[in-house]
């Protein structure tokens, strides 16, 4: 895919798994999690029969120009509990690289069941995770293998009690590879909860996750006195989407953060119909999954 031409198509943008949304998958078959082709629907149909100027109706793209992505926000972190009530609580040092709460792990277990029951787990080629504790825990909990048993030459995805999880070790068998990518991190700077640990420490907690795409062992992106602007965050998100377009995998799960998702998708929504923009700009709940298609569009349509 051309790195400069990635757009987001709202194909199955409401295939979230919380129980309150499951009825939409049954009521609207075209929101199936198994798109048989690259047919994308904008949700509008006015003027299509009369040849009018409406922007609704089907949009067809060659399948080789499309990827299905499953966007997941991490489960509830310890910083979310107080921070959702008091914004200033995110500044507390004790929330450094926040881990999941017991409720967060319950959310992970629920989403794991849904992705297995729906058959989605069998289709995912790759899982990408932000290199922060709460996203790594969510990624291995949702998309990892079963409980780990000590098998020669097989590393666990997560060791027992990693990040105060009080959880058993998780196997790396019978699951897609998980790769940590710095570009999909949370809003950078100032807040301790968004600063990561050293990669060497993560490698001891998550031995089978691939950290090879991260250049520095220490966190050189996070600054104690400089907060990334929303525009910079959105630009980083678009760069991440463009990088996704270069991957060979066709169906990818991404475990990331609320602000990264909100500002990145809102930026794509600026070029969409208002109904699509509304869907794209809706904030993610903890451990919510939404499926979309990214399309490598050709901007020059001259024949």
mmCIF file of C-alpha atoms in Angstrom:
data_model
loop_
_atom_site.group_PDB
_atom_site.id
_atom_site.type_symbol
_atom_site.label_atom_id
_atom_site.label_comp_id
_atom_site.label_asym_id
_atom_site.label_seq_id
_atom_site.Cartn_x
_atom_site.Cartn_y
_atom_site.Cartn_z
ATOM 1 C CA UNK A 1 0.000 0.000 0.000
ATOM 2 C CA UNK A 2 1.102 3.528 -0.740
ATOM 3 C CA UNK A 3 2.016 5.069 2.607
ATOM 4 C CA UNK A 4 0.648 8.483 1.726
ATOM 5 C CA UNK A 5 -2.801 7.409 0.582
ATOM 6 C CA UNK A 6 -4.362 5.528 3.508
ATOM 7 C CA UNK A 7 -7.988 6.348 4.336
ATOM 8 C CA UNK A 8 -10.432 4.732 6.746
ATOM 9 C CA UNK A 9 -13.600 3.241 5.293
ATOM 10 C CA UNK A 10 -16.536 2.755 7.645
ATOM 11 C CA UNK A 11 -17.297 -0.803 6.604
ATOM 12 C CA UNK A 12 -17.940 -2.498 9.921
ATOM 13 C CA UNK A 13 -17.281 0.386 12.221
ATOM 14 C CA UNK A 14 -19.904 -0.667 14.761
ATOM 15 C CA UNK A 15 -18.814 -4.264 15.264
ATOM 16 C CA UNK A 16 -18.008 -3.495 18.894
ATOM 17 C CA UNK A 17 -18.412 -6.359 21.306
ATOM 18 C CA UNK A 18 -20.025 -4.869 24.434
ATOM 19 C CA UNK A 19 -23.348 -6.612 24.978
ATOM 20 C CA UNK A 20 -25.279 -3.376 24.454
ATOM 21 C CA UNK A 21 -24.112 -3.323 20.844
ATOM 22 C CA UNK A 22 -24.349 -6.986 19.887
ATOM 23 C CA UNK A 23 -27.889 -6.633 18.516
ATOM 24 C CA UNK A 24 -26.553 -4.402 15.746
ATOM 25 C CA UNK A 25 -24.540 -7.268 14.289
ATOM 26 C CA UNK A 26 -27.655 -9.431 14.062
ATOM 27 C CA UNK A 27 -29.954 -6.696 12.780
ATOM 28 C CA UNK A 28 -27.578 -5.490 10.077
ATOM 29 C CA UNK A 29 -25.912 -8.400 8.251
ATOM 30 C CA UNK A 30 -23.720 -6.021 6.216
ATOM 31 C CA UNK A 31 -21.872 -5.252 9.487
ATOM 32 C CA UNK A 32 -20.623 -8.837 9.588
ATOM 33 C CA UNK A 33 -17.133 -9.386 10.960
ATOM 34 C CA UNK A 34 -16.346 -11.471 7.863
ATOM 35 C CA UNK A 35 -16.350 -9.090 4.881
ATOM 36 C CA UNK A 36 -16.389 -11.314 1.762
ATOM 37 C CA UNK A 37 -15.138 -8.503 -0.447
ATOM 38 C CA UNK A 38 -13.953 -4.930 -0.293
ATOM 39 C CA UNK A 39 -17.460 -3.503 -0.590
ATOM 40 C CA UNK A 40 -17.859 -0.488 1.708
ATOM 41 C CA UNK A 41 -21.142 1.216 2.554
ATOM 42 C CA UNK A 42 -21.385 4.802 3.650
ATOM 43 C CA UNK A 43 -24.801 4.282 5.234
ATOM 44 C CA UNK A 44 -26.595 6.652 2.848
ATOM 45 C CA UNK A 45 -28.683 5.883 -0.212
ATOM 46 C CA UNK A 46 -30.376 9.127 -1.210
ATOM 47 C CA UNK A 47 -30.291 10.020 -4.901
ATOM 48 C CA UNK A 48 -28.608 6.787 -5.902
ATOM 49 C CA UNK A 49 -31.461 5.670 -8.159
ATOM 50 C CA UNK A 50 -32.019 9.062 -9.704
ATOM 51 C CA UNK A 51 -28.376 9.682 -10.444
ATOM 52 C CA UNK A 52 -28.420 12.686 -8.131
ATOM 53 C CA UNK A 53 -25.464 14.258 -6.477
ATOM 54 C CA UNK A 54 -25.753 12.445 -3.153
ATOM 55 C CA UNK A 55 -22.611 10.898 -1.718
ATOM 56 C CA UNK A 56 -24.339 7.747 -0.469
ATOM 57 C CA UNK A 57 -24.377 4.247 -1.855
ATOM 58 C CA UNK A 58 -21.768 1.544 -2.251
ATOM 59 C CA UNK A 59 -18.061 2.195 -2.765
ATOM 60 C CA UNK A 60 -16.071 -0.656 -4.271
ATOM 61 C CA UNK A 61 -12.307 -1.012 -3.827
ATOM 62 C CA UNK A 62 -9.977 -3.800 -5.044
ATOM 63 C CA UNK A 63 -9.433 -6.217 -2.187
ATOM 64 C CA UNK A 64 -5.650 -5.958 -2.491
ATOM 65 C CA UNK A 65 -5.935 -2.274 -1.519
ATOM 66 C CA UNK A 66 -7.794 -3.010 1.729
ATOM 67 C CA UNK A 67 -6.964 -4.218 5.212
ATOM 68 C CA UNK A 68 -9.358 -5.028 8.032
ATOM 69 C CA UNK A 69 -8.273 -3.561 11.361
ATOM 70 C CA UNK A 70 -9.758 -4.292 14.775
ATOM 71 C CA UNK A 71 -9.166 -1.357 17.108
ATOM 72 C CA UNK A 72 -9.185 -2.081 20.845
ATOM 73 C CA UNK A 73 -8.838 0.269 23.776
ATOM 74 C CA UNK A 74 -7.142 -1.299 26.807
ATOM 75 C CA UNK A 75 -9.139 -2.497 29.803
ATOM 76 C CA UNK A 76 -9.633 -0.296 32.834
ATOM 77 C CA UNK A 77 -6.319 0.839 34.324
ATOM 78 C CA UNK A 78 -5.673 1.916 37.896
ATOM 79 C CA UNK A 79 -5.353 5.515 36.653
ATOM 80 C CA UNK A 80 -8.828 5.430 35.058
ATOM 81 C CA UNK A 81 -10.641 4.791 38.334
ATOM 82 C CA UNK A 82 -9.765 8.135 39.915
ATOM 83 C CA UNK A 83 -8.801 9.986 36.739
ATOM 84 C CA UNK A 84 -12.262 9.618 35.211
ATOM 85 C CA UNK A 85 -13.621 11.522 38.216
ATOM 86 C CA UNK A 86 -10.758 13.973 38.754
ATOM 87 C CA UNK A 87 -8.679 14.913 35.710
ATOM 88 C CA UNK A 88 -5.779 16.043 37.926
ATOM 89 C CA UNK A 89 -5.407 12.537 39.353
ATOM 90 C CA UNK A 90 -3.606 11.482 36.174
ATOM 91 C CA UNK A 91 -0.620 13.459 37.472
ATOM 92 C CA UNK A 92 -0.084 11.162 40.452
ATOM 93 C CA UNK A 93 3.363 9.470 40.404
ATOM 94 C CA UNK A 94 1.900 6.194 41.698
ATOM 95 C CA UNK A 95 0.084 5.778 38.377
ATOM 96 C CA UNK A 96 3.361 5.442 36.465
ATOM 97 C CA UNK A 97 2.793 3.022 33.566
ATOM 98 C CA UNK A 98 -0.599 2.076 34.979
ATOM 99 C CA UNK A 99 -1.586 -1.590 35.053
ATOM 100 C CA UNK A 100 -5.062 -3.105 34.733
ATOM 101 C CA UNK A 101 -7.484 -3.199 37.643
ATOM 102 C CA UNK A 102 -9.379 -6.393 38.585
ATOM 103 C CA UNK A 103 -12.336 -4.928 36.646
ATOM 104 C CA UNK A 104 -10.011 -4.314 33.714
ATOM 105 C CA UNK A 105 -9.082 -7.997 33.700
ATOM 106 C CA UNK A 106 -12.772 -8.932 33.797
ATOM 107 C CA UNK A 107 -13.274 -6.746 30.716
ATOM 108 C CA UNK A 108 -10.360 -8.507 29.047
ATOM 109 C CA UNK A 109 -11.835 -11.938 29.817
ATOM 110 C CA UNK A 110 -15.214 -10.870 28.398
ATOM 111 C CA UNK A 111 -13.717 -9.550 25.173
ATOM 112 C CA UNK A 112 -11.558 -12.661 24.839
ATOM 113 C CA UNK A 113 -14.684 -14.826 24.995
ATOM 114 C CA UNK A 114 -16.398 -12.692 22.357
ATOM 115 C CA UNK A 115 -13.516 -12.772 19.866
ATOM 116 C CA UNK A 116 -13.310 -16.548 20.226
ATOM 117 C CA UNK A 117 -17.075 -17.150 20.045
ATOM 118 C CA UNK A 118 -17.403 -14.921 16.964
ATOM 119 C CA UNK A 119 -14.585 -16.687 15.092
ATOM 120 C CA UNK A 120 -12.603 -13.456 14.866
ATOM 121 C CA UNK A 121 -9.635 -14.960 16.696
ATOM 122 C CA UNK A 122 -9.031 -17.425 13.868
ATOM 123 C CA UNK A 123 -8.796 -14.670 11.259
ATOM 124 C CA UNK A 124 -6.335 -12.279 12.876
ATOM 125 C CA UNK A 125 -2.875 -12.394 11.313
ATOM 126 C CA UNK A 126 -1.124 -10.017 13.690
ATOM 127 C CA UNK A 127 -1.688 -8.150 16.962
ATOM 128 C CA UNK A 128 -0.022 -4.774 17.506
ATOM 129 C CA UNK A 129 0.171 -3.305 20.996
ATOM 130 C CA UNK A 130 1.293 -0.018 22.453
ATOM 131 C CA UNK A 131 4.321 -0.657 24.710
ATOM 132 C CA UNK A 132 2.647 0.304 27.967
ATOM 133 C CA UNK A 133 1.739 -2.146 30.696
ATOM 134 C CA UNK A 134 -2.054 -1.838 30.418
ATOM 135 C CA UNK A 135 -2.076 -2.360 26.644
ATOM 136 C CA UNK A 136 0.376 -5.260 26.760
ATOM 137 C CA UNK A 137 -1.736 -6.946 29.452
ATOM 138 C CA UNK A 138 -4.882 -6.390 27.386
ATOM 139 C CA UNK A 139 -3.268 -7.711 24.206
ATOM 140 C CA UNK A 140 -2.058 -10.965 25.742
ATOM 141 C CA UNK A 141 -5.245 -11.424 27.755
ATOM 142 C CA UNK A 142 -7.571 -11.022 24.760
ATOM 143 C CA UNK A 143 -5.495 -12.474 21.916
ATOM 144 C CA UNK A 144 -2.960 -14.724 23.648
ATOM 145 C CA UNK A 145 -2.971 -18.476 24.153
ATOM 146 C CA UNK A 146 -4.332 -20.458 27.063
ATOM 147 C CA UNK A 147 -2.715 -20.915 30.470
ATOM 148 C CA UNK A 148 1.004 -21.522 30.120
ATOM 149 C CA UNK A 149 2.602 -24.851 30.840
ATOM 150 C CA UNK A 150 6.374 -25.147 30.941
ATOM 151 C CA UNK A 151 7.274 -26.502 27.505
ATOM 152 C CA UNK A 152 10.867 -26.606 26.326
ATOM 153 C CA UNK A 153 11.736 -23.873 23.790
ATOM 154 C CA UNK A 154 8.309 -22.190 24.087
ATOM 155 C CA UNK A 155 8.272 -18.824 25.851
ATOM 156 C CA UNK A 156 5.184 -17.503 27.631
ATOM 157 C CA UNK A 157 3.503 -14.366 26.346
ATOM 158 C CA UNK A 158 3.170 -13.167 29.942
ATOM 159 C CA UNK A 159 4.782 -14.491 33.103
ATOM 160 C CA UNK A 160 2.765 -15.150 36.236
ATOM 161 C CA UNK A 161 1.588 -12.029 38.112
ATOM 162 C CA UNK A 162 3.096 -9.646 35.532
ATOM 163 C CA UNK A 163 2.387 -6.053 36.511
ATOM 164 C CA UNK A 164 0.588 -6.996 39.768
ATOM 165 C CA UNK A 165 -1.993 -8.838 37.692
ATOM 166 C CA UNK A 166 -2.496 -11.793 40.033
ATOM 167 C CA UNK A 167 -2.926 -13.823 36.856
ATOM 168 C CA UNK A 168 -1.423 -17.107 35.719
ATOM 169 C CA UNK A 169 1.169 -17.111 32.959
ATOM 170 C CA UNK A 170 -0.230 -16.969 29.411
ATOM 171 C CA UNK A 171 0.952 -19.240 26.592
ATOM 172 C CA UNK A 172 2.250 -18.073 23.219
ATOM 173 C CA UNK A 173 0.927 -21.199 21.485
ATOM 174 C CA UNK A 174 -2.050 -21.150 19.085
ATOM 175 C CA UNK A 175 -2.348 -17.382 18.853
ATOM 176 C CA UNK A 176 -1.231 -14.655 16.419
ATOM 177 C CA UNK A 177 2.134 -12.947 16.939
ATOM 178 C CA UNK A 178 2.079 -9.819 19.118
ATOM 179 C CA UNK A 179 4.352 -6.909 18.225
ATOM 180 C CA UNK A 180 4.919 -3.752 20.290
ATOM 181 C CA UNK A 181 4.923 -0.502 18.297
ATOM 182 C CA UNK A 182 5.798 2.898 19.761
ATOM 183 C CA UNK A 183 3.714 4.925 17.263
ATOM 184 C CA UNK A 184 0.412 3.807 18.806
ATOM 185 C CA UNK A 185 1.230 4.961 22.326
ATOM 186 C CA UNK A 186 -1.011 7.195 24.414
ATOM 187 C CA UNK A 187 -0.806 11.014 24.468
ATOM 188 C CA UNK A 188 2.866 11.691 25.272
ATOM 189 C CA UNK A 189 4.363 13.736 28.055
ATOM 190 C CA UNK A 190 3.773 15.091 31.579
ATOM 191 C CA UNK A 191 1.419 12.387 32.922
ATOM 192 C CA UNK A 192 3.272 9.539 34.707
ATOM 193 C CA UNK A 193 0.620 6.986 33.639
ATOM 194 C CA UNK A 194 1.696 7.462 30.003
ATOM 195 C CA UNK A 195 5.422 6.934 30.579
ATOM 196 C CA UNK A 196 6.706 3.460 29.777
ATOM 197 C CA UNK A 197 9.241 1.258 31.496
ATOM 198 C CA UNK A 198 12.443 0.048 29.904
ATOM 199 C CA UNK A 199 12.040 -2.498 27.132
ATOM 200 C CA UNK A 200 14.294 -4.910 29.017
ATOM 201 C CA UNK A 201 11.828 -4.873 31.920
ATOM 202 C CA UNK A 202 8.901 -5.524 29.579
ATOM 203 C CA UNK A 203 10.808 -8.389 27.966
ATOM 204 C CA UNK A 204 11.125 -10.075 31.348
ATOM 205 C CA UNK A 205 7.347 -9.753 31.889
ATOM 206 C CA UNK A 206 6.250 -10.565 28.318
ATOM 207 C CA UNK A 207 8.965 -12.864 26.921
ATOM 208 C CA UNK A 208 7.205 -13.858 23.673
ATOM 209 C CA UNK A 209 6.117 -10.352 22.597
ATOM 210 C CA UNK A 210 8.254 -8.914 19.806
ATOM 211 C CA UNK A 211 9.854 -5.613 20.899
ATOM 212 C CA UNK A 212 12.349 -5.462 18.027
ATOM 213 C CA UNK A 213 10.654 -2.487 16.324
ATOM 214 C CA UNK A 214 11.378 -0.223 19.317
ATOM 215 C CA UNK A 215 14.706 1.564 18.979
ATOM 216 C CA UNK A 216 15.472 2.635 22.536
ATOM 217 C CA UNK A 217 15.497 0.606 25.735
ATOM 218 C CA UNK A 218 14.590 3.687 27.788
ATOM 219 C CA UNK A 219 11.589 5.914 27.109
ATOM 220 C CA UNK A 220 12.944 8.792 25.009
ATOM 221 C CA UNK A 221 9.511 9.865 23.696
ATOM 222 C CA UNK A 222 7.935 10.946 26.998
ATOM 223 C CA UNK A 223 8.940 14.370 28.388
ATOM 224 C CA UNK A 224 8.190 15.420 31.964
ATOM 225 C CA UNK A 225 7.554 19.066 31.054
ATOM 226 C CA UNK A 226 6.187 18.911 27.490
ATOM 227 C CA UNK A 227 2.756 17.555 26.570
ATOM 228 C CA UNK A 228 2.211 16.421 22.983
ATOM 229 C CA UNK A 229 -0.382 18.635 21.286
ATOM 230 C CA UNK A 230 -3.591 17.136 19.936
ATOM 231 C CA UNK A 231 -2.426 18.001 16.412
ATOM 232 C CA UNK A 232 0.873 16.198 16.974
ATOM 233 C CA UNK A 233 -0.995 13.207 18.407
ATOM 234 C CA UNK A 234 -3.310 13.038 15.382
ATOM 235 C CA UNK A 235 -0.319 13.317 13.027
ATOM 236 C CA UNK A 236 1.400 10.445 14.841
ATOM 237 C CA UNK A 237 -1.792 8.403 14.556
ATOM 238 C CA UNK A 238 -1.960 9.025 10.802
ATOM 239 C CA UNK A 239 1.680 7.998 10.504
ATOM 240 C CA UNK A 240 0.826 4.793 12.345
ATOM 241 C CA UNK A 241 -2.083 4.114 9.958
ATOM 242 C CA UNK A 242 0.213 4.673 6.989
ATOM 243 C CA UNK A 243 2.710 2.254 8.497
ATOM 244 C CA UNK A 244 -0.076 -0.330 8.871
ATOM 245 C CA UNK A 245 -0.604 -0.003 5.123
ATOM 246 C CA UNK A 246 2.921 -1.271 4.493
ATOM 247 C CA UNK A 247 2.352 -4.497 6.442
ATOM 248 C CA UNK A 248 1.724 -7.692 4.505
ATOM 249 C CA UNK A 249 -0.924 -8.932 6.953
ATOM 250 C CA UNK A 250 -4.539 -8.422 5.847
ATOM 251 C CA UNK A 251 -6.348 -8.586 9.203
ATOM 252 C CA UNK A 252 -4.720 -6.860 12.168
ATOM 253 C CA UNK A 253 -5.785 -6.170 15.758
ATOM 254 C CA UNK A 254 -4.415 -3.029 17.420
ATOM 255 C CA UNK A 255 -4.500 -2.585 21.210
ATOM 256 C CA UNK A 256 -4.009 1.067 22.043
ATOM 257 C CA UNK A 257 -5.460 4.060 23.913
ATOM 258 C CA UNK A 258 -8.478 6.343 24.054
ATOM 259 C CA UNK A 259 -6.766 9.612 23.064
ATOM 260 C CA UNK A 260 -4.770 8.069 20.211
ATOM 261 C CA UNK A 261 -7.929 6.485 18.795
ATOM 262 C CA UNK A 262 -10.091 9.564 19.309
ATOM 263 C CA UNK A 263 -7.786 12.088 17.649
ATOM 264 C CA UNK A 264 -6.598 9.795 14.857
ATOM 265 C CA UNK A 265 -10.074 8.686 13.792
ATOM 266 C CA UNK A 266 -11.462 12.193 14.184
ATOM 267 C CA UNK A 267 -8.787 13.416 11.781
ATOM 268 C CA UNK A 268 -9.918 10.834 9.205
ATOM 269 C CA UNK A 269 -13.507 11.817 9.933
ATOM 270 C CA UNK A 270 -12.804 15.333 8.715
ATOM 271 C CA UNK A 271 -12.839 13.908 5.184
ATOM 272 C CA UNK A 272 -15.933 11.745 5.680
ATOM 273 C CA UNK A 273 -19.685 12.213 5.515
ATOM 274 C CA UNK A 274 -21.067 13.650 8.811
ATOM 275 C CA UNK A 275 -22.672 10.297 9.716
ATOM 276 C CA UNK A 276 -19.351 8.510 9.258
ATOM 277 C CA UNK A 277 -17.517 11.258 11.115
ATOM 278 C CA UNK A 278 -19.891 10.828 14.047
ATOM 279 C CA UNK A 279 -19.093 7.102 14.194
ATOM 280 C CA UNK A 280 -15.357 7.653 13.845
ATOM 281 C CA UNK A 281 -15.241 10.418 16.468
ATOM 282 C CA UNK A 282 -17.061 8.549 19.232
ATOM 283 C CA UNK A 283 -14.703 7.908 22.181
ATOM 284 C CA UNK A 284 -13.847 4.278 22.963
ATOM 285 C CA UNK A 285 -14.916 2.681 26.233
ATOM 286 C CA UNK A 286 -12.442 0.495 28.108
ATOM 287 C CA UNK A 287 -11.863 -2.795 26.283
ATOM 288 C CA UNK A 288 -14.169 -1.832 23.410
ATOM 289 C CA UNK A 289 -13.415 -3.277 19.982
ATOM 290 C CA UNK A 290 -14.439 -1.685 16.689
ATOM 291 C CA UNK A 291 -13.643 -3.115 13.262
ATOM 292 C CA UNK A 292 -12.883 -0.972 10.232
ATOM 293 C CA UNK A 293 -11.289 -1.171 6.818
ATOM 294 C CA UNK A 294 -8.337 0.935 5.737
ATOM 295 C CA UNK A 295 -8.084 1.546 2.016
ATOM 296 C CA UNK A 296 -5.111 2.564 -0.107
ATOM 297 C CA UNK A 297 -6.937 5.136 -2.251
ATOM 298 C CA UNK A 298 -5.663 6.466 -5.566
ATOM 299 C CA UNK A 299 -6.110 10.232 -5.435
ATOM 300 C CA UNK A 300 -5.536 10.821 -9.154
ATOM 301 C CA UNK A 301 -8.620 9.339 -10.846
ATOM 302 C CA UNK A 302 -7.699 10.407 -14.378
ATOM 303 C CA UNK A 303 -8.003 7.565 -16.852
#
